[in-house]
GROMACS .gro file of C-alpha atoms in nm:
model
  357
    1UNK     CA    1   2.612   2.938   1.133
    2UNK     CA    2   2.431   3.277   1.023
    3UNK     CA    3   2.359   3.413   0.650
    4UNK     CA    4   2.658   3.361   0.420
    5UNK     CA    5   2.790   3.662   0.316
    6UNK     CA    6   2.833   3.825  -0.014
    7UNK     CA    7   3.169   3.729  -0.076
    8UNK     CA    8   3.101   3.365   0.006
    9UNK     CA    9   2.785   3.324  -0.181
   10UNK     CA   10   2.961   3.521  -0.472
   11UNK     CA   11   3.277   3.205  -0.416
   12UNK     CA   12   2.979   2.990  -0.464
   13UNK     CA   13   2.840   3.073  -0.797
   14UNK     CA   14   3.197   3.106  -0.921
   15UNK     CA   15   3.233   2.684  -0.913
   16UNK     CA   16   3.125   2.592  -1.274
   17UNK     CA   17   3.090   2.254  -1.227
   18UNK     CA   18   2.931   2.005  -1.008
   19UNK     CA   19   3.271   1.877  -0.810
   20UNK     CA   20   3.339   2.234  -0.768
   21UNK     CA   21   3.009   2.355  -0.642
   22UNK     CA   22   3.036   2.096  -0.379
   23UNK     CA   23   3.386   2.154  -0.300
   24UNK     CA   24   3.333   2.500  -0.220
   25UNK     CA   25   3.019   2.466  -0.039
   26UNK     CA   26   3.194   2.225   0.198
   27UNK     CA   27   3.484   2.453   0.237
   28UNK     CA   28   3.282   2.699   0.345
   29UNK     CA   29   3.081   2.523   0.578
   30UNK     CA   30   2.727   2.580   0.441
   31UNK     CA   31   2.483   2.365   0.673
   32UNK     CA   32   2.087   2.328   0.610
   33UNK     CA   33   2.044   2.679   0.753
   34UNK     CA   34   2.186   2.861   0.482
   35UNK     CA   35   2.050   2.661   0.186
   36UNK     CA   36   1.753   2.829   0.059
   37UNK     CA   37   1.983   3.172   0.078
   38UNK     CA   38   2.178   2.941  -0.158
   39UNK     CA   39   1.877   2.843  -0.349
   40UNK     CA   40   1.748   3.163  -0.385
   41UNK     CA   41   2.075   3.333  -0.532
   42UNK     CA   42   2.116   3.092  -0.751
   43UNK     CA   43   1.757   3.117  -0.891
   44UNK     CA   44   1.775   3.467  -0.931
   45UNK     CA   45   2.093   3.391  -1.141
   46UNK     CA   46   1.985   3.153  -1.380
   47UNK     CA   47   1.829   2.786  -1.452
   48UNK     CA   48   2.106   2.641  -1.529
   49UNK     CA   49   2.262   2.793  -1.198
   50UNK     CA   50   1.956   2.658  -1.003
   51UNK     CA   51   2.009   2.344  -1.177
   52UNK     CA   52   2.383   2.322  -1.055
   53UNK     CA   53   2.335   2.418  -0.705
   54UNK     CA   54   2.054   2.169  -0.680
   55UNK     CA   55   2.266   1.857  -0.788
   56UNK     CA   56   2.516   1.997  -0.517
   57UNK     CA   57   2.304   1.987  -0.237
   58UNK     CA   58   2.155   1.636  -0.344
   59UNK     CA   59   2.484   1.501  -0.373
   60UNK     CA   60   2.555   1.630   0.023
   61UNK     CA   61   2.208   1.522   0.108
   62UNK     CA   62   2.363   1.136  -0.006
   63UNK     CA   63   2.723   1.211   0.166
   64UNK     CA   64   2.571   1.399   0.463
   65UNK     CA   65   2.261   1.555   0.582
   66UNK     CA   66   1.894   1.409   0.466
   67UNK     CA   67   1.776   1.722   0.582
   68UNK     CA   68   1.954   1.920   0.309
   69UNK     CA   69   1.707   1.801   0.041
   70UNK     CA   70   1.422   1.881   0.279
   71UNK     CA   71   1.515   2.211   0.246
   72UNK     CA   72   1.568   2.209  -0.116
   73UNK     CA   73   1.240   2.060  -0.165
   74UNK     CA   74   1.030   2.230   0.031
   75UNK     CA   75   1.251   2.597  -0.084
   76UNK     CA   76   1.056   2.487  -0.440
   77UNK     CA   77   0.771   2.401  -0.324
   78UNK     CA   78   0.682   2.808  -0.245
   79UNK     CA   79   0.903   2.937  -0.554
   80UNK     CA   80   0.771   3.049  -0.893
   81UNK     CA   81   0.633   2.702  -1.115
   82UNK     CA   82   1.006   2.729  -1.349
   83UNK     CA   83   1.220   2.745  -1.060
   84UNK     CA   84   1.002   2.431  -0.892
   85UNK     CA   85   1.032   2.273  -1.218
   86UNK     CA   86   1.430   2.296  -1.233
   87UNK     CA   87   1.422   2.123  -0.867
   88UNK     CA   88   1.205   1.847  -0.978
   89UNK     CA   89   1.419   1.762  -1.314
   90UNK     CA   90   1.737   1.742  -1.086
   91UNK     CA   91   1.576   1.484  -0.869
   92UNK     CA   92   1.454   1.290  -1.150
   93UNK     CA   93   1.789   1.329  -1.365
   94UNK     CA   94   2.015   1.202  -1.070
   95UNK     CA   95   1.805   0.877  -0.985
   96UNK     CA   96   1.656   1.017  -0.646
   97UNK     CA   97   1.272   1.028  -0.729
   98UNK     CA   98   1.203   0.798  -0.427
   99UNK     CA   99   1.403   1.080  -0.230
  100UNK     CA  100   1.200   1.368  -0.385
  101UNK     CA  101   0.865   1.153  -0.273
  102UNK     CA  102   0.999   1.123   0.069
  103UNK     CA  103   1.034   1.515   0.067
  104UNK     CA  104   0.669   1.577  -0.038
  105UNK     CA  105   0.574   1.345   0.204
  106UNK     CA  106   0.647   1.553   0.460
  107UNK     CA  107   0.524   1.908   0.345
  108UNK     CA  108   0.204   2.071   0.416
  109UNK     CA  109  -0.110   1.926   0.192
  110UNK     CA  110  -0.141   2.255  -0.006
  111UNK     CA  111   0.252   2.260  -0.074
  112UNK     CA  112   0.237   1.870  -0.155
  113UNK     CA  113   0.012   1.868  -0.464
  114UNK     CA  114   0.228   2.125  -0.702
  115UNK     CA  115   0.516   1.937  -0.669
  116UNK     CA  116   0.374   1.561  -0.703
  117UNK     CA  117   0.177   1.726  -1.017
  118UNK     CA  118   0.596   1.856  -1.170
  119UNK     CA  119   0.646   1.530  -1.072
  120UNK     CA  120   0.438   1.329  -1.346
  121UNK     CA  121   0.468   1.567  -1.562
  122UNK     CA  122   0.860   1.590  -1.572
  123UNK     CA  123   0.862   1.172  -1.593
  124UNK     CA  124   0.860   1.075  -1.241
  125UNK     CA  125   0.717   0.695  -1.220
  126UNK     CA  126   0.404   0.579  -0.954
  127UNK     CA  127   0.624   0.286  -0.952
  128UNK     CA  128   0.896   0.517  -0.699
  129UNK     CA  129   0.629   0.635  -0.492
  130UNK     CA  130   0.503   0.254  -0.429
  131UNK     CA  131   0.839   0.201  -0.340
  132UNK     CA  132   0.799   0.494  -0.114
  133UNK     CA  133   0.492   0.332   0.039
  134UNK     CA  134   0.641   0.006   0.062
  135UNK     CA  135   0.917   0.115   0.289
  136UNK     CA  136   0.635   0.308   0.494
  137UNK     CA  137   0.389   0.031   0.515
  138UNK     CA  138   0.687  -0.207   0.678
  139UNK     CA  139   0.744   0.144   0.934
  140UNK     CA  140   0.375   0.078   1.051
  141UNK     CA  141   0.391  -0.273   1.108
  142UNK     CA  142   0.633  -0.251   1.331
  143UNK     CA  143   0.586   0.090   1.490
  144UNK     CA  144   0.998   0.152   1.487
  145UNK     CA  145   1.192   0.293   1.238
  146UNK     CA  146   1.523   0.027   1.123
  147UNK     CA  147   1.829   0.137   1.209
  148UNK     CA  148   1.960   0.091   0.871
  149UNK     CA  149   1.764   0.371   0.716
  150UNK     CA  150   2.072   0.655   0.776
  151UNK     CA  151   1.881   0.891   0.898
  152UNK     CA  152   1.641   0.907   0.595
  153UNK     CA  153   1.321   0.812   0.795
  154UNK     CA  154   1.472   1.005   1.152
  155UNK     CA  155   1.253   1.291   1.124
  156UNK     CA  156   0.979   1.093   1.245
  157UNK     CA  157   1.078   1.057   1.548
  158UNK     CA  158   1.109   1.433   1.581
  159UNK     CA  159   0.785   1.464   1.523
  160UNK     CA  160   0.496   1.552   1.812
  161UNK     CA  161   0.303   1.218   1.816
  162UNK     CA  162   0.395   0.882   1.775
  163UNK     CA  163   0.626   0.744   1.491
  164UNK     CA  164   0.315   0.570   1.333
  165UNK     CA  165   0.118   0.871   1.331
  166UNK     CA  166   0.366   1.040   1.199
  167UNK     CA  167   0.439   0.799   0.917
  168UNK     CA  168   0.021   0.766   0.817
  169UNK     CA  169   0.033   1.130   0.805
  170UNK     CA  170   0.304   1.098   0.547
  171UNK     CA  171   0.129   0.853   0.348
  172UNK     CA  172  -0.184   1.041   0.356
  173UNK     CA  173  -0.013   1.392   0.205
  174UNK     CA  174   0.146   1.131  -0.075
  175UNK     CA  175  -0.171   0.995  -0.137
  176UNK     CA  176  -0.373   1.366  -0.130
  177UNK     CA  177  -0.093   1.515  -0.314
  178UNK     CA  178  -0.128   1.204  -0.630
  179UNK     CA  179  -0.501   1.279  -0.645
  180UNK     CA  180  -0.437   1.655  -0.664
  181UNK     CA  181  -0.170   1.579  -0.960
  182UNK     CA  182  -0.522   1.422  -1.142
  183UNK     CA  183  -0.308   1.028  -1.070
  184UNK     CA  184  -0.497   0.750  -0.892
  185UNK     CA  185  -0.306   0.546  -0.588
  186UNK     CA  186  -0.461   0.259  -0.788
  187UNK     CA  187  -0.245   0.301  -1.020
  188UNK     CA  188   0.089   0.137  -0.860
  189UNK     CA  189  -0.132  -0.170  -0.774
  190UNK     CA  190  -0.035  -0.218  -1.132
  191UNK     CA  191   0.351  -0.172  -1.118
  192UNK     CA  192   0.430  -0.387  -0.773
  193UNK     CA  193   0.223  -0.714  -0.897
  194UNK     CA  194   0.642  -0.906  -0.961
  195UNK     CA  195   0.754  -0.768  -0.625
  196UNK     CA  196   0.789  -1.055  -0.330
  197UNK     CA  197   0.492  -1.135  -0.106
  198UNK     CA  198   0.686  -0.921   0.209
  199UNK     CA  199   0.720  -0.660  -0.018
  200UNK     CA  200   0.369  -0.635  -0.130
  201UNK     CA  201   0.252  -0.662   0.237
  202UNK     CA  202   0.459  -0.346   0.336
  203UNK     CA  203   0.300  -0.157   0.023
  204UNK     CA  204  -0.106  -0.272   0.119
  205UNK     CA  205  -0.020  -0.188   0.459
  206UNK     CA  206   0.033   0.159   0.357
  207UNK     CA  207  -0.223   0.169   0.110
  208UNK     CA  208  -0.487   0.076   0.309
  209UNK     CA  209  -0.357   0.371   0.582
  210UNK     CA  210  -0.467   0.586   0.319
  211UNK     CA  211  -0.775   0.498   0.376
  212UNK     CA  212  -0.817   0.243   0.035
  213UNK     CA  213  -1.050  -0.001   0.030
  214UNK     CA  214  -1.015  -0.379   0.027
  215UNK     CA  215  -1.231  -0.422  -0.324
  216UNK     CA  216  -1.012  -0.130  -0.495
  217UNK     CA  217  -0.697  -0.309  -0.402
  218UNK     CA  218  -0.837  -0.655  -0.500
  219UNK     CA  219  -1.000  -0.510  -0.805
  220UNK     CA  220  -0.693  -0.387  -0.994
  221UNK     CA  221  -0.450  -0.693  -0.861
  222UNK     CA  222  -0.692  -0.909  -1.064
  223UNK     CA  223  -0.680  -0.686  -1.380
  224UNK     CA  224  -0.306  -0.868  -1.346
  225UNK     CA  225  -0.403  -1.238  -1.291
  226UNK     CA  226  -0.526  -1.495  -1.077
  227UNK     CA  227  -0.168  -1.526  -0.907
  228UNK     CA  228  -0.128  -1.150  -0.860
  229UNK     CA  229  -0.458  -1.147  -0.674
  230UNK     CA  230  -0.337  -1.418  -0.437
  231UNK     CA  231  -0.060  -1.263  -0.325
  232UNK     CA  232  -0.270  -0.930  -0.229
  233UNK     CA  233  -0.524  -1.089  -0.096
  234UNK     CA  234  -0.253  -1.227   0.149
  235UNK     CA  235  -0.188  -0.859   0.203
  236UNK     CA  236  -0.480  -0.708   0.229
  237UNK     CA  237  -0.555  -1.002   0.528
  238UNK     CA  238  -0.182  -0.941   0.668
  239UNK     CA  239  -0.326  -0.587   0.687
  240UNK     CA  240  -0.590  -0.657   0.961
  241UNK     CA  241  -0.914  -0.643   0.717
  242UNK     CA  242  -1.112  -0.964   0.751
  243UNK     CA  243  -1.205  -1.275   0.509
  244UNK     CA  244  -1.577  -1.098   0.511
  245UNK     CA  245  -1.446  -0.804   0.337
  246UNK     CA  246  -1.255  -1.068   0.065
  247UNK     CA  247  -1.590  -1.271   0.038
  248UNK     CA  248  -1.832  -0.973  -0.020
  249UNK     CA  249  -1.597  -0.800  -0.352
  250UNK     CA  250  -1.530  -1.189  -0.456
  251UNK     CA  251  -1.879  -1.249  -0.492
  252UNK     CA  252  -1.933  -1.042  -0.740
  253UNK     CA  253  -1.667  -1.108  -0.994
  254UNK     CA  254  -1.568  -1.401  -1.189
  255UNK     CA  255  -1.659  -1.788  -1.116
  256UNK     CA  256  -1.292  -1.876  -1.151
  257UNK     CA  257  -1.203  -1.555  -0.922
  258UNK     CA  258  -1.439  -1.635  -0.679
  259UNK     CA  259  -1.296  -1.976  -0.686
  260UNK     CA  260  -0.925  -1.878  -0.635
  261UNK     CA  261  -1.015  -1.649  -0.400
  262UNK     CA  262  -1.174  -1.899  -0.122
  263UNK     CA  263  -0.886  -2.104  -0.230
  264UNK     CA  264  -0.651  -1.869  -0.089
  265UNK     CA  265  -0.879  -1.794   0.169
  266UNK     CA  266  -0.917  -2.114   0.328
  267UNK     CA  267  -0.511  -2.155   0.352
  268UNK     CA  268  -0.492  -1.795   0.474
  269UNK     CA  269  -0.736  -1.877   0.775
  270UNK     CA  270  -0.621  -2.209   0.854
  271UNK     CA  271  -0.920  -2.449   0.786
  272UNK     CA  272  -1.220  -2.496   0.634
  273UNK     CA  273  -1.441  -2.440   0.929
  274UNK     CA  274  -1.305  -2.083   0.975
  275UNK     CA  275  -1.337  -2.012   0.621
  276UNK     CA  276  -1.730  -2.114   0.648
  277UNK     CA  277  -1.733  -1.913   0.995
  278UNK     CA  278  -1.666  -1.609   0.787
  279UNK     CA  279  -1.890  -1.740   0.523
  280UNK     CA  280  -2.191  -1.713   0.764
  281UNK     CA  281  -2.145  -1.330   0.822
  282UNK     CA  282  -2.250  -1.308   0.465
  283UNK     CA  283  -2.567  -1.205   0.309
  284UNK     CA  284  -2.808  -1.520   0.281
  285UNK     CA  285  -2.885  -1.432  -0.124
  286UNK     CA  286  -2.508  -1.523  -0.171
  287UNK     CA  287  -2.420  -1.836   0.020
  288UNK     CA  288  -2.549  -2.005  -0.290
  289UNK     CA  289  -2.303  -1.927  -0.501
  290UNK     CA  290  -2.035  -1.971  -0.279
  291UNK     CA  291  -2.087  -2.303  -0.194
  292UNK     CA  292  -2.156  -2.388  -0.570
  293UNK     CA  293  -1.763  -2.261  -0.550
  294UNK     CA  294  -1.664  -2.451  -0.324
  295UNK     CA  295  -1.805  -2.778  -0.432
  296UNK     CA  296  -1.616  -2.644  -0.783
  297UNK     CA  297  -1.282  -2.632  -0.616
  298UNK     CA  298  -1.314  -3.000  -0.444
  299UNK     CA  299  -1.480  -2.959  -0.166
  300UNK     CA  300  -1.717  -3.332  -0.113
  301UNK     CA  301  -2.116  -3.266   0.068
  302UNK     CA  302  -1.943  -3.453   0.402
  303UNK     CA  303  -1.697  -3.165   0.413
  304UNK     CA  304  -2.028  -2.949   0.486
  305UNK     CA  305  -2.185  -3.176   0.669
  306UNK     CA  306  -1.984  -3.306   0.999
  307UNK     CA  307  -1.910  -2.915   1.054
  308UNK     CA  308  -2.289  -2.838   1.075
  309UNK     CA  309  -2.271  -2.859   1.467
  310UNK     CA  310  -2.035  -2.618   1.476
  311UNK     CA  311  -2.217  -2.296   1.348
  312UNK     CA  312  -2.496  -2.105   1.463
  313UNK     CA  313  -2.870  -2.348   1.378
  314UNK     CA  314  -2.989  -2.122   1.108
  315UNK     CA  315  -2.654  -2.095   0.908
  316UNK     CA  316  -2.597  -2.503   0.914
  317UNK     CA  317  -2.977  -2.517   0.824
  318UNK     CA  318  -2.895  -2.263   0.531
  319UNK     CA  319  -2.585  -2.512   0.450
  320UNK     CA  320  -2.800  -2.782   0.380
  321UNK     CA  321  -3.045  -2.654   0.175
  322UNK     CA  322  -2.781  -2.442  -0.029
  323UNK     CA  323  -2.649  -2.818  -0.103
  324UNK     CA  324  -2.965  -2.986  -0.200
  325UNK     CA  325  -3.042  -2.688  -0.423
  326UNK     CA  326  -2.750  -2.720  -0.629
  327UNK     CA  327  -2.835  -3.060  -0.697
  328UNK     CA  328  -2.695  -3.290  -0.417
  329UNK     CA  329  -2.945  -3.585  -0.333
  330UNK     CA  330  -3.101  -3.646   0.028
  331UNK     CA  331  -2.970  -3.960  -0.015
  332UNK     CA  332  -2.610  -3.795  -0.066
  333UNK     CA  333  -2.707  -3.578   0.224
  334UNK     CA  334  -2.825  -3.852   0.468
  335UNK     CA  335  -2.537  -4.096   0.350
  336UNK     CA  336  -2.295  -3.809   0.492
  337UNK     CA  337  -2.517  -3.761   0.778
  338UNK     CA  338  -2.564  -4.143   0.898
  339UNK     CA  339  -2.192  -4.116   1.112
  340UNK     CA  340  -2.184  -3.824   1.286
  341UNK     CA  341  -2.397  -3.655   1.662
  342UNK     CA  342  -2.739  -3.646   1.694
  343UNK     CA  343  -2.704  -3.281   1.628
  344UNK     CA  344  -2.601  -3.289   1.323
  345UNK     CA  345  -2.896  -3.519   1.210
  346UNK     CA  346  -3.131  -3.310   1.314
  347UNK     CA  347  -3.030  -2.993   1.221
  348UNK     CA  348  -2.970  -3.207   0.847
  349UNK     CA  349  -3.298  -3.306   0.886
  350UNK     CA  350  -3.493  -2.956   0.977
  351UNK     CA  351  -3.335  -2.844   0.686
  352UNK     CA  352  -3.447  -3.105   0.409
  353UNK     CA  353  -3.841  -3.106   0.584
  354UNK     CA  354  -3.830  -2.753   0.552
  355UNK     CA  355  -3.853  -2.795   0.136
  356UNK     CA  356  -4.040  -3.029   0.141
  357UNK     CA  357  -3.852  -3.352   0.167
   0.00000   0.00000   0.00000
């Protein structure tokens, strides 16, 4: 379909009220195309005209065509601030921030940031755009977009790469755009910490696309509690980042965090020997307090000690000593010894001579 014509766009403005504007722009057939004609006539009319025509075309965008709030998004994004503002305020007013997210995820970098800043500033939550993230993060996991999504997420697969570059392309202009709008991704850490382990996943996934690191995410889930930070360390591990990269921000917080957190650890890697595998990669200055940790959180000196054939000489040597400076006996440490290889002994043994014993 071409340019409505006078007439028709004049039929248009004539509706008064919502059901009427969208009656007559579905009687006369107005399709994504014509839209921003629409837009425009109706800004140079009035705000409360832009306002109208807005809530028509997000009410089609719900009945119909996604692509219909594209347009009326990104038609804003290169108006004047007022008419941008009147946009944002009917996204917000009829429940569809998520929606209006989804939009500026897709727009050009320098387009993205004035409309995420008339975001915050006309009430728009960081919890919707988490949500956003969420549904994004579960996209990259499984490199497919669900069938169930109506068309909301198709554009992707429109686009010129693949539908995971597309979609960390996305999050990247939602995160750019929130630090333009003077926000801080950190920030929905904050508002997801009651949302279901899956859930949380999908949202770290996406987080850490954008190029976060491991000790932000970790550092504002335990502003929450002990239980929140569980759950994203679970998610930050889901992710692909390793137990090293858990370990090195642990170490510097909290006894009882750095507790919890080889806790959860240990269950996340599936024994005790890989948890001390990823223990080794650690700087020597802080195996001390992490086996003082350990010992904390139940762990007996013959836990230690029949593993010590199992890691590299120096790090089972290290072991050892860490254990006999924290106050375990040799006798303690040659009681454990007594039933296990050859190996073991002597590597126990190096290790007490080499203080002294």
């Amino acid at each position: 379909m071409g340019n409505l014509s006078e007439s028709q766009l004049k039929t248009i403005q004539s509706s008064k009220s919502l059901k009427t504007r969208f009656e007559s722009m579905h009687l006369l057939n107005v399709d994504r195309k014509n839209i921003q004609q629409v837009l425009k006539i109706s800004a140079d009319k009035s705000s409360a005209d832009l306002d109208l025509t807005s809530k028509a075309i997000l009410l089609r965008s719900q009945t119909g065509d996604y692509e219909e709030a594209f347009e009326l998004a990104s038609w804003s994004a290169s108006s004047i601030p007022a008419s941008r503002k009147v946009v944002v305020q009917s996204f917000l007013k009829n429940k569809q921030a998520p929606l209006l997210v989804h939009q500026i995820a897709r727009m050009k970098r320098n387009e993205a940031g004035g409309l995420m800043t008339d975001y915050f500033a006309e009430g728009g939550d960081i919890k919707d755009i988490a949500e956003w993230l969420s549904a994004a993060g579960k996209i990259l996991k499984t490199g497919a977009v669900p069938d169930d999504t109506d068309g909301f997420w198709g554009w992707v697969k429109d686009t010129a790469g693949s539908v995971v570059d597309a979609v960390v392309g996305a999050i990247n202009t939602v995160a750019d755009a929130i630090a333009a709008a003077g926000r801080n991704l950190a920030d929905a850490i904050s508002k997801v910490a009651s949302w279901a382990q899956d859930k949380i996943s999908d949202f770290v996934e996406a987080v850490m696309a954008a190029g976060k690191s491991v000790a932000m995410v970790l550092q504002e889930a335990v502003k929450k509690s002990l239980a929140v930070l569980n759950k994203f360390i679970q998610a930050v591990i889901e992710a692909g980042k390793k137990g090293i990269e858990v370990l090195n921000w642990a170490i510097g917080q909290a006894a009882s965090t750095l507790k919890s957190a080889l806790v959860k650890l240990e269950a996340l890697l599936g024994s005790f020997t890989s948890l001390l595998l990823e223990v080794a990669k650690m700087a020597t200055a802080k195996l001390n307090a992490v086996v003082k940790s350990l010992l904390d959180a139940g762990k007996k000196v013959i836990d230690f000690i029949y593993r010590l054939d199992r890691f590299a000489h120096d790090f089972a040597k290290r072991l050892v000593q860490e254990l006999r400076k924290i106050g375990r006996t040799i006798g303690e440490i040659m009681t454990a010894v007594v039933n296990y290889s050859r190996l073991i002994a002597r590597r126990a043994i190096e290790a007490l001579r080499e203080m002294g014993a």
